[in-house]
Amino acid sequence: MFDKIMIANRGEIAVRVIRACKELGIKTVAVYSKPDINSLHVQMADEAVCIGEASARLSYLNIPNIISAAKNQRVDAVHPGYGFLAENAYFADLCETYNIKFIGPKAEVIQLMGDKIKARELVKQAGVPLVPGSEGNVNSYEQALEVAREMGYPLMIKAAAGGGGKGMRLAQNETDLKDALDMARMEAKAAFGNDEIYMEKYIEEPRHIEFQILGDEHGNLIHLGERDCSLQRRNQKLLEEAPSSFMNEELRKKMGQVAVKAARAAKYYSAGTIEFLVDKHKNFYFIEMNTRIQVEHPVTEMITGIDIVKEQIKIAAGEKLTIKQEDVKINGWAIECRINAENPDNDFSPSPGQIGRYIIPGGPGVRIDSAACENYTILPYYDSMIGKLIVWGRNRQEAICRMKRALQEFTIENVATTIPFHLKVIDNAFFQKGEIYTNFIQRRMSDNNNR
Ligand code: ADP
């Protein structure tokens, strides 16, 4: 097992990884940008190194500074968390060059699955169903027209290097196509330095259902069931639950097997996620693989009792997976709300600043993953998440009641948060019936959005 791990991240995920390390008896090194000096992850780690100025480009994305900090502190491994360098194949490769274990899959696999066009090709060959779409890259407007005529509208134009909903555009008809194409290409170029795009049929009112994968370096690969991440705003997740109210045992088995097959095709190890869209008729289609720990991993931990971050670390240390597929049992229901410093009454505009009073909910079945505290300042340089509120109940109804109670207890003063919005979602009759899909917020909560 490793003696010392560096966490190349900040905020709640850095804290989450430090907790896992402590339970495994591993020493930790935090990295921080100048304004993060008093952060919780810095206080909790055994050692801490300043890696640069506020701007992420100069600190949390500053590869030379992070690598030299890792060498100076003599760490055995680096955990990248999510975001920042978590899916940066160059960084993963450089860690290995410097004899530091990257806690994640191989650099080649990050590269491969990070290119959605290549990932689609790979899993298609393994027999995984894809959203019908273009074969590979769409180079020109003429080619796009041809694909669109064959496939029909509406359709999605997506960036090969896409992530965080960037470089994605909907075209309802032929008139939209040219603009959507140009916009997607421009946005992709600006965000990822890569303007390759592809096209997919638009799936009407789908569910976003993803499978958590765990694999070791010895070829063992299992899934930990599904998460339903259909509650989204502008294609970005807001609330996640596990299991999915849309699932039955037969579909879970089938989708789980397909997810494992997709991961196997990539020779995947570590924790990863296979994402699917599922239509009204329960047809499911692969959309992408995320080669890192995900924000919403706690809902899976709550219903399986498996600590995914600890497993990820053990796998990186070369250990064999001790959990077999048949050992994975789903117990009860978990829901996660992402509590962001955003103003839902003003189009979710960021609301950074210093928190005043901060009182977290507690009691049975409540978990908070956060790096915030009283007087903590939400910095404008990074994402606006204050923390994640996760609840567990014996069934969906109990989880919903518990989430409502916990959201009401959660007091965060002086900054606007998404708590009032989550309360409205939880109170929505369609949500309570489990009738959710990716455009639920647009369709069922539009008057809340406009207020
Ligand atoms: P990103 O990596 O940018 O998050 P994804 O491919 O994971 O992009 O898609 C994010 C979300 O966008 C999905 O969960 C879904 O809500 C929506 N989406 C993506 N592709 C389609 C599609 N073909 N049809 C309908 N919705 C889609």
Short mmCIF file of C-alpha atoms and ligand atoms in Angstrom, two decimals:
data_model
loop_
_atom_site.label_atom_id
_atom_site.label_comp_id
_atom_site.label_asym_id
_atom_site.label_seq_id
_atom_site.Cartn_x
_atom_site.Cartn_y
_atom_site.Cartn_z
CA MET A 1 0.00 0.00 0.00
CA PHE A 2 1.08 3.61 -0.55
CA ASP A 3 2.77 5.51 2.23
CA LYS A 4 1.86 9.03 1.05
CA ILE A 5 -0.64 10.40 -1.47
CA MET A 6 -0.93 13.89 -2.91
CA ILE A 7 -4.39 15.18 -3.77
CA ALA A 8 -4.19 17.36 -6.87
CA ASN A 9 -7.50 19.08 -6.21
CA ARG A 10 -9.39 21.30 -3.78
CA GLY A 11 -12.80 21.60 -2.12
CA GLU A 12 -15.08 18.77 -1.15
CA ILE A 13 -13.42 16.12 -3.33
CA ALA A 14 -9.98 16.82 -1.81
CA VAL A 15 -11.55 16.41 1.63
CA ARG A 16 -13.28 13.20 0.48
CA VAL A 17 -10.00 11.68 -0.72
CA ILE A 18 -8.15 12.71 2.48
CA ARG A 19 -10.84 10.93 4.51
CA ALA A 20 -10.34 7.74 2.50
CA CYS A 21 -6.54 8.00 2.95
CA LYS A 22 -6.88 8.44 6.71
CA GLU A 23 -9.02 5.31 6.95
CA LEU A 24 -6.38 3.41 4.98
CA GLY A 25 -3.55 4.76 7.18
CA ILE A 26 -1.98 6.73 4.31
CA LYS A 27 -0.32 10.13 4.82
CA THR A 28 -1.67 12.98 2.72
CA VAL A 29 -0.32 16.05 0.95
CA ALA A 30 -2.69 18.84 -0.02
CA VAL A 31 -1.94 21.37 -2.74
CA TYR A 32 -3.48 24.82 -2.68
CA SER A 33 -3.63 28.10 -4.51
CA LYS A 34 -2.78 31.27 -2.56
CA PRO A 35 -6.38 32.22 -1.65
CA ASP A 36 -7.09 28.61 -0.58
CA ILE A 37 -4.50 28.69 2.21
CA ASN A 38 -7.07 28.38 5.01
CA SER A 39 -9.22 25.76 3.28
CA LEU A 40 -10.40 22.63 5.01
CA HIS A 41 -8.44 20.29 2.72
CA VAL A 42 -5.24 22.14 3.66
CA GLN A 43 -6.05 21.86 7.37
CA MET A 44 -6.92 18.18 7.16
CA ALA A 45 -3.89 16.97 5.20
CA ASP A 46 -0.63 16.02 6.93
CA GLU A 47 1.35 18.32 4.64
CA ALA A 48 0.40 21.12 2.27
CA VAL A 49 2.15 22.85 -0.62
CA CYS A 50 1.23 26.12 -2.29
CA ILE A 51 1.24 25.61 -6.06
CA GLY A 52 0.42 29.06 -7.36
CA GLU A 53 -1.89 31.99 -7.78
CA ALA A 54 -5.69 32.03 -7.64
CA SER A 55 -6.39 31.36 -11.28
CA ALA A 56 -6.73 27.57 -11.82
CA ARG A 57 -4.44 27.82 -14.82
CA LEU A 58 -1.66 28.98 -12.49
CA SER A 59 -2.35 26.51 -9.67
CA TYR A 60 -4.67 23.49 -9.90
CA LEU A 61 -3.91 23.12 -13.61
CA ASN A 62 -0.23 24.00 -13.24
CA ILE A 63 1.30 20.63 -14.12
CA PRO A 64 5.00 21.51 -13.56
CA ASN A 65 4.26 22.93 -10.10
CA ILE A 66 2.13 19.94 -9.12
CA ILE A 67 4.68 17.39 -10.31
CA SER A 68 7.54 19.16 -8.56
CA ALA A 69 5.50 19.42 -5.34
CA ALA A 70 4.82 15.68 -5.57
CA LYS A 71 8.53 14.93 -6.05
CA ASN A 72 9.62 17.28 -3.27
CA GLN A 73 7.16 15.76 -0.81
CA ARG A 74 8.15 12.25 -1.94
CA VAL A 75 4.63 11.01 -2.52
CA ASP A 76 3.95 7.55 -3.98
CA ALA A 77 0.76 8.51 -5.77
CA VAL A 78 -1.46 11.38 -6.90
CA HIS A 79 -5.25 11.39 -6.69
CA PRO A 80 -6.68 13.89 -9.20
CA GLY A 81 -10.29 13.99 -7.88
CA TYR A 82 -12.68 15.19 -10.60
CA GLY A 83 -12.34 18.24 -12.87
CA PHE A 84 -8.97 20.01 -13.19
CA LEU A 85 -6.41 17.34 -14.26
CA ALA A 86 -8.56 14.25 -13.63
CA GLU A 87 -9.01 13.49 -17.33
CA ASN A 88 -5.74 14.94 -18.57
CA ALA A 89 -3.87 12.07 -20.25
CA TYR A 90 -0.67 14.12 -20.47
CA PHE A 91 -0.67 14.66 -16.70
CA ALA A 92 -1.39 10.97 -16.01
CA ASP A 93 1.48 10.00 -18.30
CA LEU A 94 3.86 12.51 -16.74
CA CYS A 95 3.09 11.14 -13.25
CA GLU A 96 4.12 7.67 -14.41
CA THR A 97 7.30 9.11 -16.02
CA TYR A 98 8.24 10.59 -12.66
CA ASN A 99 7.47 7.32 -10.93
CA ILE A 100 4.38 8.63 -9.20
CA LYS A 101 1.31 6.42 -9.44
CA PHE A 102 -1.66 8.20 -11.02
CA ILE A 103 -4.82 7.03 -9.22
CA GLY A 104 -6.98 6.34 -12.24
CA PRO A 105 -6.80 4.39 -15.48
CA LYS A 106 -3.88 4.32 -17.90
CA ALA A 107 -3.10 7.56 -19.77
CA GLU A 108 -3.94 5.88 -23.12
CA VAL A 109 -7.37 4.92 -21.83
CA ILE A 110 -8.06 8.48 -20.61
CA GLN A 111 -7.08 9.71 -24.05
CA LEU A 112 -9.18 7.14 -25.87
CA MET A 113 -12.37 7.55 -23.83
CA GLY A 114 -11.92 11.34 -23.71
CA ASP A 115 -12.41 11.39 -27.46
CA LYS A 116 -16.10 10.66 -27.76
CA ILE A 117 -15.87 9.77 -31.44
CA LYS A 118 -13.19 7.15 -30.73
CA ALA A 119 -15.05 5.93 -27.63
CA ARG A 120 -18.23 5.43 -29.70
CA GLU A 121 -16.32 3.43 -32.30
CA LEU A 122 -14.64 1.26 -29.68
CA VAL A 123 -17.75 0.31 -27.72
CA LYS A 124 -19.79 -0.15 -30.90
CA GLN A 125 -17.36 -2.84 -32.00
CA ALA A 126 -17.91 -4.54 -28.64
CA GLY A 127 -21.66 -4.64 -29.33
CA VAL A 128 -22.72 -1.74 -27.10
CA PRO A 129 -25.78 0.15 -28.43
CA LEU A 130 -25.08 3.79 -29.37
CA VAL A 131 -27.35 6.75 -29.90
CA PRO A 132 -27.83 6.61 -33.70
CA GLY A 133 -25.53 9.19 -35.23
CA SER A 134 -22.76 10.09 -37.61
CA GLU A 135 -19.95 7.67 -38.30
CA GLY A 136 -17.06 9.60 -36.82
CA ASN A 137 -16.16 13.22 -37.36
CA VAL A 138 -18.45 15.54 -39.35
CA ASN A 139 -16.16 17.71 -41.45
CA SER A 140 -18.43 19.94 -43.46
CA TYR A 141 -21.91 21.43 -43.66
CA GLU A 142 -22.62 19.26 -46.71
CA GLN A 143 -21.75 16.12 -44.79
CA ALA A 144 -23.88 17.26 -41.85
CA LEU A 145 -26.83 17.85 -44.20
CA GLU A 146 -26.48 14.38 -45.59
CA VAL A 147 -26.29 12.74 -42.14
CA ALA A 148 -29.26 14.83 -40.97
CA ARG A 149 -31.41 13.88 -43.97
CA GLU A 150 -30.79 10.23 -43.26
CA MET A 151 -31.21 10.47 -39.49
CA GLY A 152 -34.02 13.03 -39.25
CA TYR A 153 -34.54 15.90 -36.80
CA PRO A 154 -34.25 16.94 -34.04
CA LEU A 155 -30.57 16.12 -33.59
CA MET A 156 -27.64 16.99 -31.34
CA ILE A 157 -24.31 18.29 -32.49
CA LYS A 158 -21.62 17.36 -29.99
CA ALA A 159 -17.92 18.01 -29.49
CA ALA A 160 -15.60 14.99 -29.66
CA ALA A 161 -13.66 16.39 -26.69
CA GLY A 162 -16.88 17.54 -24.98
CA GLY A 163 -17.55 17.76 -21.27
CA GLY A 164 -19.62 19.91 -18.95
CA GLY A 165 -22.24 20.36 -21.67
CA LYS A 166 -19.87 22.52 -23.74
CA GLY A 167 -19.85 22.32 -27.52
CA MET A 168 -23.32 20.76 -27.59
CA ARG A 169 -26.15 22.18 -29.75
CA LEU A 170 -29.65 21.09 -30.65
CA ALA A 171 -30.89 21.45 -34.23
CA GLN A 172 -34.66 21.19 -34.63
CA ASN A 173 -34.65 21.40 -38.40
CA GLU A 174 -32.57 22.12 -41.46
CA THR A 175 -32.74 25.89 -40.90
CA ASP A 176 -31.05 25.46 -37.48
CA LEU A 177 -28.35 23.16 -38.72
CA LYS A 178 -25.75 25.56 -40.07
CA ASP A 179 -25.78 27.85 -37.02
CA ALA A 180 -25.83 24.93 -34.58
CA LEU A 181 -22.87 23.40 -36.38
CA ASP A 182 -20.85 26.62 -36.35
CA MET A 183 -21.68 27.38 -32.71
CA ALA A 184 -20.78 23.88 -31.52
CA ARG A 185 -17.51 23.99 -33.43
CA MET A 186 -16.59 27.42 -32.11
CA GLU A 187 -17.43 26.54 -28.53
CA ALA A 188 -15.51 23.26 -28.76
CA LYS A 189 -12.45 25.01 -30.17
CA ALA A 190 -12.50 27.61 -27.39
CA ALA A 191 -13.11 25.14 -24.56
CA PHE A 192 -11.01 22.16 -25.64
CA GLY A 193 -8.72 23.40 -28.41
CA ASN A 194 -10.30 20.74 -30.63
CA ASP A 195 -13.17 21.50 -32.99
CA GLU A 196 -14.01 17.95 -34.04
CA ILE A 197 -17.72 17.33 -33.84
CA TYR A 198 -20.19 14.51 -34.40
CA MET A 199 -23.95 14.19 -34.62
CA GLU A 200 -26.47 12.18 -32.63
CA LYS A 201 -30.20 11.68 -32.95
CA TYR A 202 -31.96 13.70 -30.24
CA ILE A 203 -33.57 11.28 -27.81
CA GLU A 204 -36.93 12.72 -26.65
CA GLU A 205 -37.38 13.03 -22.89
CA PRO A 206 -34.70 10.53 -21.99
CA ARG A 207 -33.45 9.43 -18.62
CA HIS A 208 -29.75 9.82 -17.94
CA ILE A 209 -28.79 6.55 -16.29
CA GLU A 210 -25.16 5.70 -15.59
CA PHE A 211 -23.38 2.67 -14.19
CA GLN A 212 -20.54 2.83 -11.68
CA ILE A 213 -17.68 0.58 -12.72
CA LEU A 214 -14.83 -0.77 -10.61
CA GLY A 215 -11.98 -2.69 -12.19
CA ASP A 216 -8.54 -3.79 -11.04
CA GLU A 217 -5.26 -4.18 -12.91
CA HIS A 218 -5.74 -7.97 -13.00
CA GLY A 219 -8.75 -7.95 -15.30
CA ASN A 220 -11.52 -8.10 -12.69
CA LEU A 221 -14.35 -5.74 -13.58
CA ILE A 222 -17.70 -5.23 -11.85
CA HIS A 223 -20.49 -2.65 -11.72
CA LEU A 224 -22.12 -1.18 -8.60
CA GLY A 225 -25.53 -0.60 -10.13
CA GLU A 226 -26.97 2.57 -11.59
CA ARG A 227 -27.48 6.23 -10.75
CA ASP A 228 -30.32 8.24 -12.20
CA CYS A 229 -29.03 11.71 -13.08
CA SER A 230 -32.01 12.86 -15.10
CA LEU A 231 -32.58 16.00 -13.02
CA GLN A 232 -30.49 18.44 -15.03
CA ARG A 233 -30.38 22.08 -15.93
CA ARG A 234 -28.86 22.87 -19.32
CA ASN A 235 -27.52 19.32 -19.58
CA GLN A 236 -25.78 19.63 -16.20
CA LYS A 237 -26.69 17.43 -13.24
CA LEU A 238 -28.38 19.00 -10.21
CA LEU A 239 -29.83 16.08 -8.25
CA GLU A 240 -28.95 12.42 -8.52
CA GLU A 241 -30.43 9.28 -7.05
CA ALA A 242 -29.69 5.59 -6.80
CA PRO A 243 -31.24 3.26 -7.68
CA SER A 244 -33.37 4.59 -10.56
CA SER A 245 -37.14 4.52 -10.23
CA PHE A 246 -37.22 3.53 -13.92
CA MET A 247 -35.19 0.38 -13.38
CA ASN A 248 -36.22 -3.21 -12.90
CA GLU A 249 -33.99 -6.15 -12.06
CA GLU A 250 -33.95 -7.43 -15.63
CA LEU A 251 -32.95 -4.08 -17.15
CA ARG A 252 -30.34 -3.52 -14.43
CA LYS A 253 -28.75 -6.84 -15.22
CA LYS A 254 -28.76 -6.16 -18.95
CA MET A 255 -27.45 -2.59 -18.73
CA GLY A 256 -24.91 -3.60 -16.08
CA GLN A 257 -23.53 -6.32 -18.35
CA VAL A 258 -23.32 -3.89 -21.27
CA ALA A 259 -21.57 -1.31 -19.08
CA VAL A 260 -18.97 -3.87 -18.01
CA LYS A 261 -18.56 -4.90 -21.64
CA ALA A 262 -17.89 -1.27 -22.65
CA ALA A 263 -15.32 -0.86 -19.87
CA ARG A 264 -13.69 -4.16 -20.81
CA ALA A 265 -13.38 -3.01 -24.43
CA ALA A 266 -11.30 -0.08 -23.14
CA LYS A 267 -9.20 -2.42 -20.92
CA TYR A 268 -10.39 -0.23 -18.09
CA TYR A 269 -9.28 -0.30 -14.49
CA SER A 270 -9.94 2.03 -11.50
CA ALA A 271 -13.34 3.64 -10.83
CA GLY A 272 -15.21 4.82 -13.91
CA THR A 273 -18.70 5.53 -15.18
CA ILE A 274 -20.54 4.39 -18.27
CA GLU A 275 -23.29 6.87 -19.16
CA PHE A 276 -26.45 5.94 -21.06
CA LEU A 277 -29.56 7.69 -22.26
CA VAL A 278 -32.69 5.58 -21.85
CA ASP A 279 -35.83 6.34 -23.89
CA LYS A 280 -39.49 5.91 -22.85
CA HIS A 281 -39.49 2.34 -24.16
CA LYS A 282 -36.48 1.44 -22.03
CA ASN A 283 -34.14 1.31 -25.03
CA PHE A 284 -30.72 2.37 -23.81
CA TYR A 285 -27.85 4.00 -25.65
CA PHE A 286 -24.22 4.61 -24.63
CA ILE A 287 -23.27 8.31 -24.62
CA GLU A 288 -19.86 8.44 -22.96
CA MET A 289 -17.48 7.10 -20.35
CA ASN A 290 -16.02 9.20 -17.55
CA THR A 291 -12.61 7.94 -16.50
CA ARG A 292 -12.56 9.36 -12.96
CA ILE A 293 -14.44 9.51 -9.68
CA GLN A 294 -17.70 11.39 -10.18
CA VAL A 295 -19.38 14.11 -8.14
CA GLU A 296 -22.40 11.86 -7.57
CA HIS A 297 -20.46 8.76 -6.40
CA PRO A 298 -21.83 9.01 -2.81
CA VAL A 299 -25.34 7.84 -3.76
CA THR A 300 -23.83 4.55 -4.92
CA GLU A 301 -21.76 4.32 -1.74
CA MET A 302 -24.88 4.83 0.39
CA ILE A 303 -26.84 1.97 -1.20
CA THR A 304 -24.00 -0.51 -1.65
CA GLY A 305 -21.93 0.22 1.47
CA ILE A 306 -18.81 0.27 -0.73
CA ASP A 307 -16.29 3.11 -0.30
CA ILE A 308 -15.47 3.79 -3.95
CA VAL A 309 -12.51 6.10 -3.22
CA LYS A 310 -10.85 3.55 -0.94
CA GLU A 311 -11.36 0.88 -3.61
CA GLN A 312 -9.85 3.21 -6.20
CA ILE A 313 -6.74 3.70 -4.04
CA LYS A 314 -6.37 -0.03 -3.35
CA ILE A 315 -6.69 -0.77 -7.06
CA ALA A 316 -3.99 1.81 -7.87
CA ALA A 317 -1.72 0.09 -5.33
CA GLY A 318 -2.08 -3.05 -7.45
CA GLU A 319 -4.44 -4.92 -5.15
CA LYS A 320 -7.02 -7.33 -6.49
CA LEU A 321 -10.67 -6.39 -6.23
CA THR A 322 -12.13 -8.36 -3.34
CA ILE A 323 -15.76 -7.59 -4.23
CA LYS A 324 -17.44 -9.94 -6.68
CA GLN A 325 -20.44 -8.98 -8.82
CA GLU A 326 -22.71 -11.22 -6.77
CA ASP A 327 -21.54 -9.50 -3.54
CA VAL A 328 -22.95 -6.16 -4.71
CA LYS A 329 -26.32 -5.71 -3.02
CA ILE A 330 -28.54 -2.66 -3.29
CA ASN A 331 -29.96 -1.57 0.04
CA GLY A 332 -32.51 1.24 0.21
CA TRP A 333 -32.48 4.56 -1.66
CA ALA A 334 -30.10 7.52 -1.79
CA ILE A 335 -30.54 11.04 -3.16
CA GLU A 336 -27.90 13.75 -3.60
CA CYS A 337 -28.54 17.46 -4.01
CA ARG A 338 -25.73 19.64 -5.30
CA ILE A 339 -25.77 22.74 -3.12
CA ASN A 340 -24.26 25.49 -5.23
CA ALA A 341 -23.64 29.15 -4.46
CA GLU A 342 -25.95 30.19 -7.28
CA ASN A 343 -29.08 32.25 -7.39
CA PRO A 344 -31.99 30.18 -8.75
CA ASP A 345 -34.10 33.36 -8.92
CA ASN A 346 -31.59 34.94 -11.26
CA ASP A 347 -30.95 32.23 -13.83
CA PHE A 348 -28.60 30.41 -11.46
CA SER A 349 -26.01 33.17 -11.63
CA PRO A 350 -22.97 32.49 -9.40
CA SER A 351 -23.16 34.01 -5.94
CA PRO A 352 -19.63 33.88 -4.50
CA GLY A 353 -18.72 35.60 -1.25
CA GLN A 354 -18.34 34.95 2.44
CA ILE A 355 -20.83 32.64 4.10
CA GLY A 356 -22.24 33.87 7.40
CA ARG A 357 -23.96 31.35 9.63
CA TYR A 358 -23.54 27.77 8.43
CA ILE A 359 -25.53 25.03 10.11
CA ILE A 360 -25.47 21.59 8.55
CA PRO A 361 -28.28 19.06 8.85
CA GLY A 362 -27.73 15.84 10.76
CA GLY A 363 -29.69 12.93 12.16
CA PRO A 364 -30.35 9.51 10.63
CA GLY A 365 -29.31 8.86 7.05
CA VAL A 366 -27.75 12.26 6.34
CA ARG A 367 -24.29 12.77 4.82
CA ILE A 368 -22.60 16.06 3.91
CA ASP A 369 -19.57 16.14 1.63
CA SER A 370 -18.33 19.71 1.79
CA ALA A 371 -15.28 21.83 2.44
CA ALA A 372 -17.32 24.80 3.67
CA CYS A 373 -17.80 26.09 7.20
CA GLU A 374 -18.95 29.25 8.99
CA ASN A 375 -17.25 32.37 7.55
CA TYR A 376 -15.87 30.32 4.64
CA THR A 377 -15.50 32.30 1.43
CA ILE A 378 -16.80 30.84 -1.83
CA LEU A 379 -14.10 31.98 -4.23
CA PRO A 380 -15.08 33.32 -7.64
CA TYR A 381 -12.20 31.52 -9.40
CA TYR A 382 -13.50 27.97 -9.07
CA ASP A 383 -16.81 26.14 -9.42
CA SER A 384 -19.59 27.33 -7.18
CA MET A 385 -20.35 24.14 -5.30
CA ILE A 386 -20.67 24.62 -1.54
CA GLY A 387 -21.19 20.96 -0.90
CA LYS A 388 -23.28 17.88 -1.52
CA LEU A 389 -26.17 16.84 0.68
CA ILE A 390 -26.79 13.12 0.47
CA VAL A 391 -29.54 11.23 2.26
CA TRP A 392 -30.36 7.55 2.59
CA GLY A 393 -33.78 6.03 3.24
CA ARG A 394 -35.17 2.49 3.22
CA ASN A 395 -37.12 3.39 0.10
CA ARG A 396 -37.54 6.36 -2.26
CA GLN A 397 -40.36 7.87 -0.26
CA GLU A 398 -38.37 7.87 2.96
CA ALA A 399 -35.35 9.32 1.13
CA ILE A 400 -37.54 12.12 -0.28
CA CYS A 401 -39.00 13.01 3.15
CA ARG A 402 -35.54 12.93 4.67
CA MET A 403 -34.10 15.14 1.92
CA LYS A 404 -36.85 17.68 2.48
CA ARG A 405 -36.20 17.71 6.21
CA ALA A 406 -32.41 17.97 5.69
CA LEU A 407 -32.73 20.79 3.12
CA GLN A 408 -34.92 22.71 5.57
CA GLU A 409 -32.32 22.27 8.32
CA PHE A 410 -29.44 23.40 6.12
CA THR A 411 -28.68 27.05 6.95
CA ILE A 412 -26.24 28.93 4.77
CA GLU A 413 -26.42 32.68 5.22
CA ASN A 414 -25.16 35.61 3.13
CA VAL A 415 -24.83 33.80 -0.20
CA ALA A 416 -27.65 32.66 -2.50
CA THR A 417 -27.84 28.88 -2.78
CA THR A 418 -29.72 26.22 -4.74
CA ILE A 419 -31.41 24.95 -1.53
CA PRO A 420 -34.79 26.67 -2.22
CA PHE A 421 -34.78 25.28 -5.75
CA HIS A 422 -34.08 21.72 -4.52
CA LEU A 423 -36.98 22.08 -2.07
CA LYS A 424 -39.29 22.89 -4.99
CA VAL A 425 -38.05 19.87 -6.93
CA ILE A 426 -38.56 17.60 -3.91
CA ASP A 427 -42.11 18.96 -3.48
CA ASN A 428 -43.00 18.50 -7.16
CA ALA A 429 -45.69 15.83 -7.61
CA PHE A 430 -44.14 14.48 -10.82
CA PHE A 431 -40.74 14.17 -9.15
CA GLN A 432 -42.37 12.35 -6.26
CA LYS A 433 -43.96 9.90 -8.69
CA GLY A 434 -40.55 9.32 -10.27
CA GLU A 435 -41.61 10.84 -13.58
CA ILE A 436 -38.33 12.51 -14.42
CA TYR A 437 -36.32 13.02 -17.59
CA THR A 438 -33.49 15.30 -18.64
CA ASN A 439 -35.75 18.22 -19.58
CA PHE A 440 -37.88 17.89 -16.43
CA ILE A 441 -36.83 21.27 -15.02
CA GLN A 442 -37.62 23.07 -18.26
CA ARG A 443 -40.97 21.38 -18.58
CA ARG A 444 -42.25 20.98 -15.03
CA MET A 445 -40.61 23.85 -13.21
CA SER A 446 -40.55 26.62 -15.77
CA ASP A 447 -42.57 29.10 -13.70
CA ASN A 448 -40.09 28.60 -10.86
CA ASN A 449 -37.31 29.33 -13.28
CA ASN A 450 -38.89 32.54 -14.41
CA ARG A 451 -39.65 33.93 -11.03
P1 ADP B 1 -21.07 16.20 -21.43
O1 ADP B 1 -19.90 15.25 -21.45
O2 ADP B 1 -20.76 17.53 -22.04
O3 ADP B 1 -21.72 16.29 -20.09
P2 ADP B 1 -22.92 14.15 -22.41
O4 ADP B 1 -22.72 13.44 -23.69
O5 ADP B 1 -22.56 13.39 -21.16
O6 ADP B 1 -22.15 15.56 -22.45
O7 ADP B 1 -24.44 14.64 -22.31
C1 ADP B 1 -24.90 15.44 -21.23
C2 ADP B 1 -26.40 15.53 -21.24
O8 ADP B 1 -26.84 16.12 -22.48
C3 ADP B 1 -27.13 14.21 -21.17
O9 ADP B 1 -27.28 13.72 -19.86
C4 ADP B 1 -28.46 14.59 -21.80
O10 ADP B 1 -29.28 15.29 -20.90
C5 ADP B 1 -28.06 15.54 -22.91
N1 ADP B 1 -27.85 14.79 -24.18
C6 ADP B 1 -26.67 14.39 -24.69
N2 ADP B 1 -26.84 13.73 -25.85
C7 ADP B 1 -28.17 13.70 -26.10
C8 ADP B 1 -29.00 13.15 -27.14
N3 ADP B 1 -28.48 12.51 -28.19
N4 ADP B 1 -30.34 13.30 -27.04
C9 ADP B 1 -30.88 13.96 -25.99
N5 ADP B 1 -30.18 14.49 -24.99
C10 ADP B 1 -28.82 14.38 -25.03
#
